[in-house]
Amino acid sequence: MADGRSTVAIVPLNGQNYGTWKVQAKLALLKEGLWGIVQGTETAPAEENADARAKFVGHRDKALATLGLSVDPTLLYLLDGIDDPKEAWKKLNDQFCKKTWANKLELRKKLHTLRLKEGESVQEHIRQMTELFRGLAEMDSPLTEEDKVVYLLASLPESFSVLVTALEASPEVPKMEVVTERLLHEERKLISRTGAGEEKAMTAKDKRPRKKGPCHHCGKLGHYKRDCWKLAEKKVESQKEYNSGKHKTSKVTELADSSGDDEVLVVGHALSVGASGSWIVDSGATCHMCSTRESFAGYRRLLKPEKVTLGDGRVLEATGRGTVRLLMRLSGGKVKRCMLQDVLHVPDLSYNLVSVSKASEMGKVTEFDESGCRIRNSGGEVVAVATRCGNLYFLDCQAYEQANVAGSSEDLWHRRYGHLGSDSLRQLATEQLVDGFDFDSQKQISFCEACTEGKHHRSPFPVGGGTRAEETLDLVHTDVCGKLSPKSAGGAEYFVTFIDDKSRYVWLYVLKNKGEVFSKFCEWKAMVERSTGRKLKVLRSDNGGEYTSGEFVEYLRSEGIRHELTVPKSPQQNGVAERLNRTLVEMTRSMLAGSGLPQKLWAETLSTAVYLRNRSPSKAVKGMTPFESFHGKKPYVGHLRVFGCVCYAHIAKDERKKLD
């Protein structure tokens, strides 16, 4: 369509592209100010207004011409005898977008049978699918976002299987825009990889020196043994024989050499999307690699990070090295413990890798076939199996909890309890202060690097000869700690604690500023007095302004609560609260260091530390924990897990979609 100033090209309507044509035609008419005539909102003026009526007729004819010239000549018979653009638009809509069951069935059939063939354009394939999606929507039968993604992924050829597998590993159904972008990116990578591979092979062939003497394999002149075509033929035959099952005990090193680099490229590509808990058997990896720090049983940091180059050219950094323990699932429901040694810790790795070459060095034999692979020890016993998914071999295993979080059961409870000291852990076990606690008091916990980073020695406060409270809430210690940096995820910079002197039970509130202390005190007092049926008698604090404000002092006086203040610059007089703050901050530092979580989560970590502290031994409470002293019953700790470990939240059935 042209007006002398600009031209708008519309892809002609051919009967198969009505959805796209409709959008283009509408935009072209809007651009020229003619859409109102087609839509019927702009009507003909009265006959008395000759100029306006002539202008309207001109616009009407222009709109009709725009529609007619954008239709394939083979379909012009549909507009024969029509001189009103509104009628023409309705006729085309009824012809190609009639909301009948038969038309819907036809589009659904096309959608089910549409397939992208190897080498065809992904962009064109997506366009065809979008046409069908739009057509169904025009017929009041729209597809959900999940259905669109499923149809698109199901229509892809084998060359995209790795990408499909990676997308399937995502916990949520990806958006259509994300899938489209990934497909186009994958197409570019496949094209560039093929071209680069051919160019690299030709360059290598041209530059390879020719040997003057005979080949050490076939005896002919002009080439080396590594280039011998007869040796290559022999390897191909060996590979065919292996695949047919005649040599079930062939070692990895006896497989065709071509498997190495290809596997690296596949793994490198699969790293774009993945699940950090999955382990892949990789014949191209030179070393076992793991992405999660918690998976290591033994671990040491590297003084200088090592560079790890992936098959797709990306370079990642390895920050540590150690051993990983896994529970291998075998046939018949059997489970076998396995330890991987000399594993690199690569935090940015999406999949964990089991190196076939490393397994071979340890005397293991790896067998591959179409369905999966098996790893055998020197005695021929299967110690691990992997299932083939696309072109990748996923190890059938699960994390061995004791190895996954610590080197032993004792180390595990040390970390579960927020890096509690060994003496306190033994006291919990020997005196049976809690339920669900299987700590072995006869064994030592191993060296904990997180404790070294998080706990620093400071001279103890002098022990005074003060009198202990006889009943709950007779005396409560309180103190404010801060300013902490960085701010917590919720914007807090301080925290306040309340400690019952008799039971040593602790309550904690995080604060955005010190001005919140009074409101939190009132909230705590109402809660604790209601739950215990007792009244607070004495509150001990320092001389901080948050405790000496007129509002605070007047409230304590009206409630009949005696306020004990320490001597200025003598924190030792408020030793119970000061010592507790030190304990909580050290636990928080150690838990953050051990989990690798960001420091802005200190508020969540601190709340966990208080929860654990109430279920830990205290020298001030004999034969029980603060929890039991305050609540009158023994706490259960079998539900505890290491702070920072991966967990999964269950979503209610009515909130999940069909494919979730």
PDB file of N, CA and C in Angstrom, residues 153 161-174 270 272-278 280 350-351 389 392 394 648:
ATOM      1  N   LEU A 153       8.352 -27.607  22.330  1.00  0.00           N
ATOM      2  CA  LEU A 153       9.468 -28.496  22.658  1.00  0.00           C
ATOM      3  C   LEU A 153       9.264 -29.893  22.062  1.00  0.00           C
ATOM      4  N   SER A 161      17.861 -32.074  21.606  1.00  0.00           N
ATOM      5  CA  SER A 161      17.473 -32.893  22.753  1.00  0.00           C
ATOM      6  C   SER A 161      18.166 -32.457  24.036  1.00  0.00           C
ATOM      7  N   VAL A 162      19.411 -32.006  23.926  1.00  0.00           N
ATOM      8  CA  VAL A 162      20.139 -31.578  25.125  1.00  0.00           C
ATOM      9  C   VAL A 162      19.484 -30.342  25.739  1.00  0.00           C
ATOM     10  N   LEU A 163      19.103 -29.399  24.885  1.00  0.00           N
ATOM     11  CA  LEU A 163      18.433 -28.200  25.376  1.00  0.00           C
ATOM     12  C   LEU A 163      17.091 -28.552  26.009  1.00  0.00           C
ATOM     13  N   VAL A 164      16.343 -29.464  25.373  1.00  0.00           N
ATOM     14  CA  VAL A 164      15.043 -29.875  25.914  1.00  0.00           C
ATOM     15  C   VAL A 164      15.229 -30.523  27.279  1.00  0.00           C
ATOM     16  N   THR A 165      16.248 -31.390  27.399  1.00  0.00           N
ATOM     17  CA  THR A 165      16.525 -32.047  28.681  1.00  0.00           C
ATOM     18  C   THR A 165      16.864 -31.024  29.754  1.00  0.00           C
ATOM     19  N   ALA A 166      17.671 -30.038  29.374  1.00  0.00           N
ATOM     20  CA  ALA A 166      18.048 -29.000  30.337  1.00  0.00           C
ATOM     21  C   ALA A 166      16.841 -28.190  30.784  1.00  0.00           C
ATOM     22  N   LEU A 167      15.940 -27.867  29.840  1.00  0.00           N
ATOM     23  CA  LEU A 167      14.738 -27.116  30.200  1.00  0.00           C
ATOM     24  C   LEU A 167      13.803 -27.951  31.068  1.00  0.00           C
ATOM     25  N   GLU A 168      13.761 -29.262  30.827  1.00  0.00           N
ATOM     26  CA  GLU A 168      12.928 -30.129  31.647  1.00  0.00           C
ATOM     27  C   GLU A 168      13.415 -30.186  33.082  1.00  0.00           C
ATOM     28  N   ALA A 169      14.720 -29.959  33.290  1.00  0.00           N
ATOM     29  CA  ALA A 169      15.276 -30.002  34.639  1.00  0.00           C
ATOM     30  C   ALA A 169      14.879 -28.786  35.462  1.00  0.00           C
ATOM     31  N   SER A 170      14.337 -27.755  34.798  1.00  0.00           N
ATOM     32  CA  SER A 170      13.920 -26.549  35.512  1.00  0.00           C
ATOM     33  C   SER A 170      12.723 -26.861  36.397  1.00  0.00           C
ATOM     34  N   PRO A 171      12.705 -26.373  37.663  1.00  0.00           N
ATOM     35  CA  PRO A 171      11.585 -26.673  38.572  1.00  0.00           C
ATOM     36  C   PRO A 171      10.266 -26.053  38.126  1.00  0.00           C
ATOM     37  N   GLU A 172      10.306 -25.037  37.276  1.00  0.00           N
ATOM     38  CA  GLU A 172       9.095 -24.384  36.806  1.00  0.00           C
ATOM     39  C   GLU A 172       9.058 -24.425  35.283  1.00  0.00           C
ATOM     40  N   VAL A 173       7.841 -24.413  34.729  1.00  0.00           N
ATOM     41  CA  VAL A 173       7.702 -24.379  33.277  1.00  0.00           C
ATOM     42  C   VAL A 173       8.204 -23.021  32.772  1.00  0.00           C
ATOM     43  N   PRO A 174       9.189 -23.005  31.876  1.00  0.00           N
ATOM     44  CA  PRO A 174       9.727 -21.722  31.403  1.00  0.00           C
ATOM     45  C   PRO A 174       8.710 -20.970  30.557  1.00  0.00           C
ATOM     46  N   ALA A 270      25.177 -28.235  27.908  1.00  0.00           N
ATOM     47  CA  ALA A 270      24.124 -28.523  28.884  1.00  0.00           C
ATOM     48  C   ALA A 270      24.254 -27.685  30.131  1.00  0.00           C
ATOM     49  N   SER A 272      24.192 -24.615  30.424  1.00  0.00           N
ATOM     50  CA  SER A 272      23.442 -23.369  30.400  1.00  0.00           C
ATOM     51  C   SER A 272      22.233 -23.407  31.319  1.00  0.00           C
ATOM     52  N   VAL A 273      21.573 -24.539  31.420  1.00  0.00           N
ATOM     53  CA  VAL A 273      20.466 -24.714  32.361  1.00  0.00           C
ATOM     54  C   VAL A 273      20.628 -26.081  32.978  1.00  0.00           C
ATOM     55  N   GLY A 274      20.439 -26.202  34.277  1.00  0.00           N
ATOM     56  CA  GLY A 274      20.602 -27.520  34.862  1.00  0.00           C
ATOM     57  C   GLY A 274      20.188 -27.564  36.301  1.00  0.00           C
ATOM     58  N   ALA A 275      20.433 -28.697  36.915  1.00  0.00           N
ATOM     59  CA  ALA A 275      20.139 -28.906  38.325  1.00  0.00           C
ATOM     60  C   ALA A 275      21.437 -29.228  39.033  1.00  0.00           C
ATOM     61  N   SER A 276      21.757 -28.449  40.062  1.00  0.00           N
ATOM     62  CA  SER A 276      23.053 -28.587  40.716  1.00  0.00           C
ATOM     63  C   SER A 276      23.215 -29.918  41.424  1.00  0.00           C
ATOM     64  N   GLY A 277      22.117 -30.650  41.702  1.00  0.00           N
ATOM     65  CA  GLY A 277      22.239 -31.923  42.395  1.00  0.00           C
ATOM     66  C   GLY A 277      22.474 -33.093  41.462  1.00  0.00           C
ATOM     67  N   SER A 278      22.416 -32.909  40.144  1.00  0.00           N
ATOM     68  CA  SER A 278      22.566 -34.001  39.195  1.00  0.00           C
ATOM     69  C   SER A 278      24.035 -34.283  38.919  1.00  0.00           C
ATOM     70  N   ILE A 280      26.591 -36.228  36.159  1.00  0.00           N
ATOM     71  CA  ILE A 280      26.664 -36.733  34.796  1.00  0.00           C
ATOM     72  C   ILE A 280      27.979 -37.478  34.612  1.00  0.00           C
ATOM     73  N   SER A 350      26.776 -26.010  36.619  1.00  0.00           N
ATOM     74  CA  SER A 350      25.355 -26.329  36.749  1.00  0.00           C
ATOM     75  C   SER A 350      25.118 -27.805  37.015  1.00  0.00           C
ATOM     76  N   TYR A 351      25.936 -28.679  36.413  1.00  0.00           N
ATOM     77  CA  TYR A 351      25.854 -30.106  36.653  1.00  0.00           C
ATOM     78  C   TYR A 351      27.141 -30.568  37.332  1.00  0.00           C
ATOM     79  N   CYS A 389      19.702 -39.865  29.143  1.00  0.00           N
ATOM     80  CA  CYS A 389      18.634 -38.892  28.933  1.00  0.00           C
ATOM     81  C   CYS A 389      19.100 -37.959  27.826  1.00  0.00           C
ATOM     82  N   LEU A 392      23.046 -37.423  27.315  1.00  0.00           N
ATOM     83  CA  LEU A 392      23.778 -37.365  28.570  1.00  0.00           C
ATOM     84  C   LEU A 392      23.460 -38.593  29.422  1.00  0.00           C
ATOM     85  N   PHE A 394      22.987 -39.644  33.192  1.00  0.00           N
ATOM     86  CA  PHE A 394      22.782 -39.133  34.540  1.00  0.00           C
ATOM     87  C   PHE A 394      22.954 -40.270  35.550  1.00  0.00           C
ATOM     88  N   TYR A 648      13.126 -28.069  49.960  1.00  0.00           N
ATOM     89  CA  TYR A 648      12.099 -27.916  48.939  1.00  0.00           C
ATOM     90  C   TYR A 648      10.756 -27.670  49.617  1.00  0.00           C
TER      91      TYR A 648
END
